[in-house]
mmCIF file of C-alpha atoms and ligand atoms in Angstrom:
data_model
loop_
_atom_site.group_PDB
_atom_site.id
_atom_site.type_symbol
_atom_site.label_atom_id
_atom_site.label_comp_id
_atom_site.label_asym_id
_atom_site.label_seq_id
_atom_site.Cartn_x
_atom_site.Cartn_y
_atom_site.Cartn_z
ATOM 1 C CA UNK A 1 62.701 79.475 44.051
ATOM 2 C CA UNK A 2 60.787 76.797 42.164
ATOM 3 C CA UNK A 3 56.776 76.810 41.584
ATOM 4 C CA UNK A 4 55.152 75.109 44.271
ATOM 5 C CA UNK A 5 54.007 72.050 42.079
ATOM 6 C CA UNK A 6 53.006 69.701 44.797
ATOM 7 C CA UNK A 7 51.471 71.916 47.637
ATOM 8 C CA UNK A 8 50.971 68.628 49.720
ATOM 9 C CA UNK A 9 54.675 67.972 50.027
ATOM 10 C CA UNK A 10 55.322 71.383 52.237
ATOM 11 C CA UNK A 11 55.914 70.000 55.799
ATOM 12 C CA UNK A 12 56.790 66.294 54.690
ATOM 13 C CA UNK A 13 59.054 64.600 56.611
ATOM 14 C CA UNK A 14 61.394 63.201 54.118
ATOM 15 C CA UNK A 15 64.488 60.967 54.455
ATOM 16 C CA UNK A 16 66.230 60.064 51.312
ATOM 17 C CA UNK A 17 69.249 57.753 51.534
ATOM 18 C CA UNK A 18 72.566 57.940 50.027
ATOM 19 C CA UNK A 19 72.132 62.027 49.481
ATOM 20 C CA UNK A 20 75.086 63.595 49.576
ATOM 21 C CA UNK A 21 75.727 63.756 45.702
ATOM 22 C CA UNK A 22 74.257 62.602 42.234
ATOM 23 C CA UNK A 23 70.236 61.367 42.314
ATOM 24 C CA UNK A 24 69.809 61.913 45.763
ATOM 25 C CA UNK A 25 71.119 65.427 46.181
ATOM 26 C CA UNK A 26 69.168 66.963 43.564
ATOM 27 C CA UNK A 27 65.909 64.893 44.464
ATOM 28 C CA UNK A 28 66.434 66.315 48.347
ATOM 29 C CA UNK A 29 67.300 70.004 46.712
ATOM 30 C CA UNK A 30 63.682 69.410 44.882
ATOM 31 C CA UNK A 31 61.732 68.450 47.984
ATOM 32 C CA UNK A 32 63.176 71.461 50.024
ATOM 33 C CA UNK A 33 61.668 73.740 47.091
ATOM 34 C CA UNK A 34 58.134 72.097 47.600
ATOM 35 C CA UNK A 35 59.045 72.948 51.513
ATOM 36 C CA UNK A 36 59.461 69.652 52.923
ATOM 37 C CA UNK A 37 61.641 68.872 55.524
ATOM 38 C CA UNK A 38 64.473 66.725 54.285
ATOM 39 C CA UNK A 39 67.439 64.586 55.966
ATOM 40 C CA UNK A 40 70.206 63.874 53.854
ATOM 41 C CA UNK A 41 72.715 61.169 54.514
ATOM 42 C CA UNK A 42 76.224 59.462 53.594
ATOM 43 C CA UNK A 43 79.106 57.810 54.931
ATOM 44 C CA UNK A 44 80.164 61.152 56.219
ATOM 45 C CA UNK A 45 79.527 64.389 55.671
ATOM 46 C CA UNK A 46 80.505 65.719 52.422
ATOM 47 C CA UNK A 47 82.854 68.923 52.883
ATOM 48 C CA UNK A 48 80.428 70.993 52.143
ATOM 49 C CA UNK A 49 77.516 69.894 54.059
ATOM 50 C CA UNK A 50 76.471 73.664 55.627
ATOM 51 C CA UNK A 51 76.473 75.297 52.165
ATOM 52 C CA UNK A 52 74.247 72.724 50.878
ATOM 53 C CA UNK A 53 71.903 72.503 54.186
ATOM 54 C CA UNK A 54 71.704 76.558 53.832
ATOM 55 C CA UNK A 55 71.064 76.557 50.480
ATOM 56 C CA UNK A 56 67.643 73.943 51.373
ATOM 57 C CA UNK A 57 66.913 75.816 53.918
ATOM 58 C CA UNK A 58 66.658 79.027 51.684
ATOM 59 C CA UNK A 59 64.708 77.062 49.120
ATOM 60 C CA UNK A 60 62.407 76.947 51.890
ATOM 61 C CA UNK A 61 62.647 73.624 53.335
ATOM 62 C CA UNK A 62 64.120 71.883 56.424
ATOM 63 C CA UNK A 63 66.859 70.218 55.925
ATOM 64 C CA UNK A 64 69.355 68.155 58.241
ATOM 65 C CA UNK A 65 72.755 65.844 57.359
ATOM 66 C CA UNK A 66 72.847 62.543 58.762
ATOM 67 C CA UNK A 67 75.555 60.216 58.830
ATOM 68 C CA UNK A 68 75.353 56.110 58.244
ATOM 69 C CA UNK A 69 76.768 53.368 56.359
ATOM 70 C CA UNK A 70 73.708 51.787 55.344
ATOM 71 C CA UNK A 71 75.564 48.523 53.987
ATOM 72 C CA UNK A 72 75.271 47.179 57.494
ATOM 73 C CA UNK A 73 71.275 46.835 59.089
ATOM 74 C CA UNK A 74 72.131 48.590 62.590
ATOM 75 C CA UNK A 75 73.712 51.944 60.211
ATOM 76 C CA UNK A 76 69.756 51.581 58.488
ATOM 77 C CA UNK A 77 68.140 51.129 61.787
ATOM 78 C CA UNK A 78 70.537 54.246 63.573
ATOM 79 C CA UNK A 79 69.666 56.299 60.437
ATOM 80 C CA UNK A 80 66.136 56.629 60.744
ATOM 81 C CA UNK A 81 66.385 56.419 64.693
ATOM 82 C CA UNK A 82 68.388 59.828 64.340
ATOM 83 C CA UNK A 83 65.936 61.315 61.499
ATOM 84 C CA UNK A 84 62.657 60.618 63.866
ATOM 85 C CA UNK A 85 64.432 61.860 67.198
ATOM 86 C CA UNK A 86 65.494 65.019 64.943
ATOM 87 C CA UNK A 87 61.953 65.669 62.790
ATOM 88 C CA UNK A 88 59.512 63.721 64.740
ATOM 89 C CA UNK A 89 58.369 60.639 62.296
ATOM 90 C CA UNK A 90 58.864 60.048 58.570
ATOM 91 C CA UNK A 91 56.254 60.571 55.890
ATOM 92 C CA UNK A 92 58.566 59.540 53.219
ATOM 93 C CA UNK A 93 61.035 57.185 52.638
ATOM 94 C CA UNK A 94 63.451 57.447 49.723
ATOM 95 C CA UNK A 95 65.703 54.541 49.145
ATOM 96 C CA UNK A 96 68.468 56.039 46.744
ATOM 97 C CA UNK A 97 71.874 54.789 48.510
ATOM 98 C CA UNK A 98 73.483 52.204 45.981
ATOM 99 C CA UNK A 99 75.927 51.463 43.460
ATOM 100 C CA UNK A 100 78.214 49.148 41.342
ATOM 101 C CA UNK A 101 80.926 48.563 44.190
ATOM 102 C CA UNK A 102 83.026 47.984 41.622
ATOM 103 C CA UNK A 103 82.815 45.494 38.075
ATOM 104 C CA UNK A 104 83.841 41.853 38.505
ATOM 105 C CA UNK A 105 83.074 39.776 35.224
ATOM 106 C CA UNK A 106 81.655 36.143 36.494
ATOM 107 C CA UNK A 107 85.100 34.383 36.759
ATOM 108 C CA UNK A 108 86.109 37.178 39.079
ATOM 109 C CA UNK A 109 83.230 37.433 41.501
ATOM 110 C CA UNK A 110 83.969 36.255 45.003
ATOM 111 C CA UNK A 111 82.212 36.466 48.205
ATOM 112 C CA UNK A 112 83.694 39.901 49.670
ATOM 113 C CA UNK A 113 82.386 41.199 46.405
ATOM 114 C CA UNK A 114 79.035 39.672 46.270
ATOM 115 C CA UNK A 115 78.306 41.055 49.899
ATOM 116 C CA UNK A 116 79.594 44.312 49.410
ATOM 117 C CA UNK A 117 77.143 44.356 46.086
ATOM 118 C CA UNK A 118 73.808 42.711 47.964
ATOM 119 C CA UNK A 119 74.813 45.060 51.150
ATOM 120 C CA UNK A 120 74.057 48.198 49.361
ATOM 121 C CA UNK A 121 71.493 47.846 47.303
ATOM 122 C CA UNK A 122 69.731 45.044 48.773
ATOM 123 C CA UNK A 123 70.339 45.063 52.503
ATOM 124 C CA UNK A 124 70.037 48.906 52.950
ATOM 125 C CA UNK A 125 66.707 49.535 50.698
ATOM 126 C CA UNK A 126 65.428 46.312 52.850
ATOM 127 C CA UNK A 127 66.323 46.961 56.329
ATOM 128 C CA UNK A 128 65.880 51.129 56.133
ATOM 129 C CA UNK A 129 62.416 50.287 54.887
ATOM 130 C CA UNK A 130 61.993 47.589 57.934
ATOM 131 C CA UNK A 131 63.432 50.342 60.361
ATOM 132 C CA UNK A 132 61.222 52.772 58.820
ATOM 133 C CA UNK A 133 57.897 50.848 58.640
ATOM 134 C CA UNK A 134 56.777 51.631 62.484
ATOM 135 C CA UNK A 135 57.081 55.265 61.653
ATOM 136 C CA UNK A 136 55.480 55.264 58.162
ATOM 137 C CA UNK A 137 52.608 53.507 59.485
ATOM 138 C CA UNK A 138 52.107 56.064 62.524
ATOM 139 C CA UNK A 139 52.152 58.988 59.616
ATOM 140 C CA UNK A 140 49.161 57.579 57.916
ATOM 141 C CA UNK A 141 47.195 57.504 60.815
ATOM 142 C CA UNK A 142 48.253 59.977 61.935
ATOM 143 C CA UNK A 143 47.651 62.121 58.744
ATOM 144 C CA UNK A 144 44.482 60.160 56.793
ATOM 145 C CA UNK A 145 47.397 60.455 53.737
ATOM 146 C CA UNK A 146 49.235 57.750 52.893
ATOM 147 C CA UNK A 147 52.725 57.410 53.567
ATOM 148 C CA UNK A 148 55.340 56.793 50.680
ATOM 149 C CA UNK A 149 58.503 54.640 49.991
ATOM 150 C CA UNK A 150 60.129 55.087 46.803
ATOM 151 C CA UNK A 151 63.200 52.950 45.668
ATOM 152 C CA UNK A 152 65.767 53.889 42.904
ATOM 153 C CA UNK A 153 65.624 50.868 40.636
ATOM 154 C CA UNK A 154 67.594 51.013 37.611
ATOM 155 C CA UNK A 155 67.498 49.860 33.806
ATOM 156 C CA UNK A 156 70.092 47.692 34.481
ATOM 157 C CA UNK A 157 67.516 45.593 36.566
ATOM 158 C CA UNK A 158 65.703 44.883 33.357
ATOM 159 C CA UNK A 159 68.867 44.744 30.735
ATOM 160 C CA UNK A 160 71.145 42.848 33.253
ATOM 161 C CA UNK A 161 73.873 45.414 33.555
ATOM 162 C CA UNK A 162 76.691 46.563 31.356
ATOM 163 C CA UNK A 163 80.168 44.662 31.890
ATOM 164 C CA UNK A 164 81.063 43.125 35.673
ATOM 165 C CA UNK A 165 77.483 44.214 36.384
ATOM 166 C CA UNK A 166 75.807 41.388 36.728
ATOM 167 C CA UNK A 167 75.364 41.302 40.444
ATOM 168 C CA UNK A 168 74.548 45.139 40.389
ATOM 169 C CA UNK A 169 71.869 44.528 37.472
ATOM 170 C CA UNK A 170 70.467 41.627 39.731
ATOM 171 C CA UNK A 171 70.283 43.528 42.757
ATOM 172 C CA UNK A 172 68.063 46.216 40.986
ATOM 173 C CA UNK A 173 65.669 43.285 39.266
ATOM 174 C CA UNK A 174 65.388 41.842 42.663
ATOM 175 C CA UNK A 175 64.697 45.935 44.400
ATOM 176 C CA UNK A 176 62.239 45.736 41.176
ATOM 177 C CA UNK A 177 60.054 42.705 42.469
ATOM 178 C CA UNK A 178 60.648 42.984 46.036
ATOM 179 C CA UNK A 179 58.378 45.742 46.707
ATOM 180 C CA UNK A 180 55.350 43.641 45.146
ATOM 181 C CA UNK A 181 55.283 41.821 48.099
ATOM 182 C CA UNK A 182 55.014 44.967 50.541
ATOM 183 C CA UNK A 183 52.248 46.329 48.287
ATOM 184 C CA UNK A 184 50.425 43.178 48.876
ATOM 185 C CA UNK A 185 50.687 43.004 52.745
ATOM 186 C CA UNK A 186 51.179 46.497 53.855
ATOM 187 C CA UNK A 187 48.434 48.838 51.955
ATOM 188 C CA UNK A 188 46.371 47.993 54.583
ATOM 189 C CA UNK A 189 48.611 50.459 57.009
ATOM 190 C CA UNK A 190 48.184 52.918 54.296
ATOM 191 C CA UNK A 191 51.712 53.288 52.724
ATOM 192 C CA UNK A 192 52.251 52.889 48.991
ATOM 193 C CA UNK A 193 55.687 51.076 47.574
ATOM 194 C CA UNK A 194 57.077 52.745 43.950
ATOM 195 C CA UNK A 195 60.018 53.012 42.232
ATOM 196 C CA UNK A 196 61.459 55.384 40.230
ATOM 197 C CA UNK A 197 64.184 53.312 37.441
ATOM 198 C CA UNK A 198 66.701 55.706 35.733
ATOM 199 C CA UNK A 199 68.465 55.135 32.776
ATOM 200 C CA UNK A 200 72.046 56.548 32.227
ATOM 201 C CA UNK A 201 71.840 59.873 34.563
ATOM 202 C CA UNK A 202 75.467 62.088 34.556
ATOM 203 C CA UNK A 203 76.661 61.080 38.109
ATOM 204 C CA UNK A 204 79.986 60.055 39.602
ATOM 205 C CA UNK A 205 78.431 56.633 38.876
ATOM 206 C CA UNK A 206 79.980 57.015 35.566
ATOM 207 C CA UNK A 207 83.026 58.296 36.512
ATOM 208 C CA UNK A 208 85.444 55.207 34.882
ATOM 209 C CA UNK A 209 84.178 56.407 31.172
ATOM 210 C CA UNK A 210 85.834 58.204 28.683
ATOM 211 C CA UNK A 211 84.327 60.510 26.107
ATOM 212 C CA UNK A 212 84.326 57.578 23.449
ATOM 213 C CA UNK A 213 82.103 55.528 25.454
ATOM 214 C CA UNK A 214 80.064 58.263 26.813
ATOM 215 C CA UNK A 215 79.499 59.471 23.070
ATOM 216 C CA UNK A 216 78.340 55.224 22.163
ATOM 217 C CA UNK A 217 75.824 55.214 25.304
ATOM 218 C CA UNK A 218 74.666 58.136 24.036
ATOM 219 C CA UNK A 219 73.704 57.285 20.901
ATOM 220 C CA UNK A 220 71.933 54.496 21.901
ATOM 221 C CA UNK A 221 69.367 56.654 23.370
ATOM 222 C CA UNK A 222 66.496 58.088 21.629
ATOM 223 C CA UNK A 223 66.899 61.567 23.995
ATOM 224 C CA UNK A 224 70.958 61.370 22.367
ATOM 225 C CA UNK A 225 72.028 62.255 26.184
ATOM 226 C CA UNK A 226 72.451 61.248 29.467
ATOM 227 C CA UNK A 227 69.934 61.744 31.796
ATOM 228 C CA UNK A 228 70.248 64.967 34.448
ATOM 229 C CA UNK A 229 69.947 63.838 38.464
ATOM 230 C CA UNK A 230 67.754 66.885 38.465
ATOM 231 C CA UNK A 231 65.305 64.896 35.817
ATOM 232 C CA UNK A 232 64.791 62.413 37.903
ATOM 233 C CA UNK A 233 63.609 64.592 41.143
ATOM 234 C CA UNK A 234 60.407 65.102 39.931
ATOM 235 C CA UNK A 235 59.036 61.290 39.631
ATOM 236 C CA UNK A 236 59.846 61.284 43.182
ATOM 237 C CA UNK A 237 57.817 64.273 44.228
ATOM 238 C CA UNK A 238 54.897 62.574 41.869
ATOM 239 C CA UNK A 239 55.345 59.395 43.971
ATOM 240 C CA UNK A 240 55.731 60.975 47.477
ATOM 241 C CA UNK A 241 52.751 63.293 47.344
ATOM 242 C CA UNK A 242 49.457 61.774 48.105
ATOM 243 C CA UNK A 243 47.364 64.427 46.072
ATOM 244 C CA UNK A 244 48.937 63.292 42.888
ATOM 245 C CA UNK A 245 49.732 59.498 43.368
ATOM 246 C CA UNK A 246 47.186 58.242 46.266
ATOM 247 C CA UNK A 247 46.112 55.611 44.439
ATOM 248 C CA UNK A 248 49.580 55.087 42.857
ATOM 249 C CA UNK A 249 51.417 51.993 44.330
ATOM 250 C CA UNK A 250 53.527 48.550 42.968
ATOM 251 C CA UNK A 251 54.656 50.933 40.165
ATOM 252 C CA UNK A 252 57.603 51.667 38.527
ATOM 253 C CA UNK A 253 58.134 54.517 36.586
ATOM 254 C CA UNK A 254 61.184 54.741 34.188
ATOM 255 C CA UNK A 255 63.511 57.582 33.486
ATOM 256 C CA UNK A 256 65.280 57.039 31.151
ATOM 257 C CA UNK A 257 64.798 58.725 27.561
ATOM 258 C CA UNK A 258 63.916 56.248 25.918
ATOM 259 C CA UNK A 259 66.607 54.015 26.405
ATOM 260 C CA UNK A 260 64.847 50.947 27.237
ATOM 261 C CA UNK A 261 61.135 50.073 27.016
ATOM 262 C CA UNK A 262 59.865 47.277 28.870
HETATM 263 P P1 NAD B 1 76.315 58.665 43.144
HETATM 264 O O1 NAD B 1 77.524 57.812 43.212
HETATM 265 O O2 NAD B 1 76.419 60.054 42.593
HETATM 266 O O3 NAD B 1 75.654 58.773 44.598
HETATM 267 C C1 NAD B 1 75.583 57.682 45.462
HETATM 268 C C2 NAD B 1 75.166 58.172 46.828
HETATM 269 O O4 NAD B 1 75.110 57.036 47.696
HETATM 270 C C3 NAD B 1 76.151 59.138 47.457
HETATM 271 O O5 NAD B 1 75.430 60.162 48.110
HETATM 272 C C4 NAD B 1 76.905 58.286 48.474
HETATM 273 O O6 NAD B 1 77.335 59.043 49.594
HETATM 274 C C5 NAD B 1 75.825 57.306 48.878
HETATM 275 N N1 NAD B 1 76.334 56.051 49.418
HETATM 276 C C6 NAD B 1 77.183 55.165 48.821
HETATM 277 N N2 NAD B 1 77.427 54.126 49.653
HETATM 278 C C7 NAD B 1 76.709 54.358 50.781
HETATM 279 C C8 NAD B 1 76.516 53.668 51.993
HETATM 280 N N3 NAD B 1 77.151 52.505 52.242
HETATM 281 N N4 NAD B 1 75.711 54.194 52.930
HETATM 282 C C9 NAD B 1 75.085 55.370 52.722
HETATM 283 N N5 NAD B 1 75.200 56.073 51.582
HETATM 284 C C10 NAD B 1 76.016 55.580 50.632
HETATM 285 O O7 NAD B 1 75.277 57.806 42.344
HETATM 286 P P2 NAD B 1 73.882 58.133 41.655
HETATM 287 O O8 NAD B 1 74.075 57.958 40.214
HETATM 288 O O9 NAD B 1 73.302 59.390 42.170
HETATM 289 O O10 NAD B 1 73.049 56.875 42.181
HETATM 290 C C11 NAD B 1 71.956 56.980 43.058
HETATM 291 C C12 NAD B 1 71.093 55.752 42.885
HETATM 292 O O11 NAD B 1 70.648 55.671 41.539
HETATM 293 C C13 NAD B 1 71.801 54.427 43.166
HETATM 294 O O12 NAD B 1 70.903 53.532 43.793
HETATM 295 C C14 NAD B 1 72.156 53.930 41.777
HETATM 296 O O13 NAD B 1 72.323 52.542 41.750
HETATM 297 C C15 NAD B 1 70.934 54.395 41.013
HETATM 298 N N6 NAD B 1 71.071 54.491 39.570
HETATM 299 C C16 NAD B 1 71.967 55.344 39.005
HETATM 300 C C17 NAD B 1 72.045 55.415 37.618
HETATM 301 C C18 NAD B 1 72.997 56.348 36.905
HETATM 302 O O14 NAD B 1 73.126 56.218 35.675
HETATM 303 N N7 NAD B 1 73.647 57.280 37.577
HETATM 304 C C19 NAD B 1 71.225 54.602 36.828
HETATM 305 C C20 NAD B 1 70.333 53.753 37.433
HETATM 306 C C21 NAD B 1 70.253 53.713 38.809
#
């Protein structure tokens, strides 16, 4: 098992979105070390959903699978009704479900496309935070800590996205600035807004390159690598435990290697 880095995160209620693989697997795999109690979620459950629930709970967490397409609000609203009915409230709210969709350059873009894009990583961050505000709220006052929501940005929300990424790139700026609004209206219930941006992390996100292009990104960043999912957990532990981040909100922290420096 890991060290016990963040001692305040044992007993968290945690649900991170979009967990079934890449970013959000390893960042739920991190919390159940620190003993928090974690719900995991995708369109359905990945094949091996009770190996990876087992293996949480012998990190010593909790941890629990639920299913949702988040693209549409009532799958954000049903998620976190399931997670509170099953763990009792949510201290933490990690909004990690997102993606390309696909890549349409500008003169291909149509409006199918620019839903499905906006849908997932607008929509879902939005209305799982909306769904999950209620609960959030009832955890710091509960508590006397605040409560946490953390977004997965990207680099592509300052650099505009590689090719047919536009729309993707835009969607992150606009995850980027939305939050500065929250910060500004709901401190005052106690829960702190961050965001943690990655860079180029070795997902199935990056499944359409080939070594060639692989070996081009990576020379374009100072670290000469992709990024691990399991380097970003730990920005999300820093951001969801109170003891180390309290006073921590509006941020966002960058992951990336050096790739880009805003
Ligand atoms: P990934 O493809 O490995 O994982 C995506 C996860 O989202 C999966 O668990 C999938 O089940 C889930 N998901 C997809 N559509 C969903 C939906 N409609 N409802 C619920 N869940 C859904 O990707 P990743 O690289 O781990 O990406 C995670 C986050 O990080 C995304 O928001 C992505 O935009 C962001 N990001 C990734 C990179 C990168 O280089 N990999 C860089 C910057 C930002």
């Amino acid at each position: 098992m890991a060290p016990f880095i963040f001692p305040d995160l044992k007993d968290k209620r945690v649900l991170i979105t979009g967990s079934t693989m890449g970013i959000g697997l390893a960042t739920a795999q991190a919390f159940a070390q620190q003993g928090a109690k974690v719900g995991i979620n995708g369109r359905k459950a990945p094949e091996q959903v009770d190996t990876l629930l087992a293996d949480m709970q012998a990190a010593g967490g909790e941890a629990a699978f639920f299913a949702g397409d988040l693209s549409h609000s009532a799958g954000c609203a049903q998620l976190v009704a399931d997670f509170v009915a099953h763990f009792g409230g949510i201290d933490v709210l990690i909004n990690n479900a997102g993606g390309l969709v696909g890549r349409k350059p500008l003169e291909s873009i149509d409006d199918a496309f620019f839903d499905a894009v906006a849908d997932l990583n607008m929509r879902s961050m939005l209305m799982t935070t909306q769904a999950a505000l209620p609960h959030l709220r009832e955890s710091a006052k509960q508590s006397g800590q605040t409560a946490s929501v953390i977004s997965v940005g990207s680099i592509a929300g300052y650099t505009g996205g590689g090719p047919g990424a536009s729309l993707y790139g835009a969607a992150k700026a606009w995850v980027h600035n939305v939050q500065k609004n929250w910060v500004d209206f709901h401190t005052k219930d106690g829960i702190r807004f961050n965001i943690v941006s990655p860079g180029t992390v070795d997902t199935a996100f990056h499944a359409d390159k080939n070594e060639e292009v692989r070996q081009r990104i990576s020379s374009g960043i100072p670290m000469g690598r992709f990024g691990l999912a399991a380097e970003m957990a730990p920005a999300f532990l820093f951001f969801a435990s109170h003891a180390c981040s309290g006073y921590v909100t509006g941020q966002i922290l960058d992951v990336n290697g050096g790739q880009f420096m805003p």
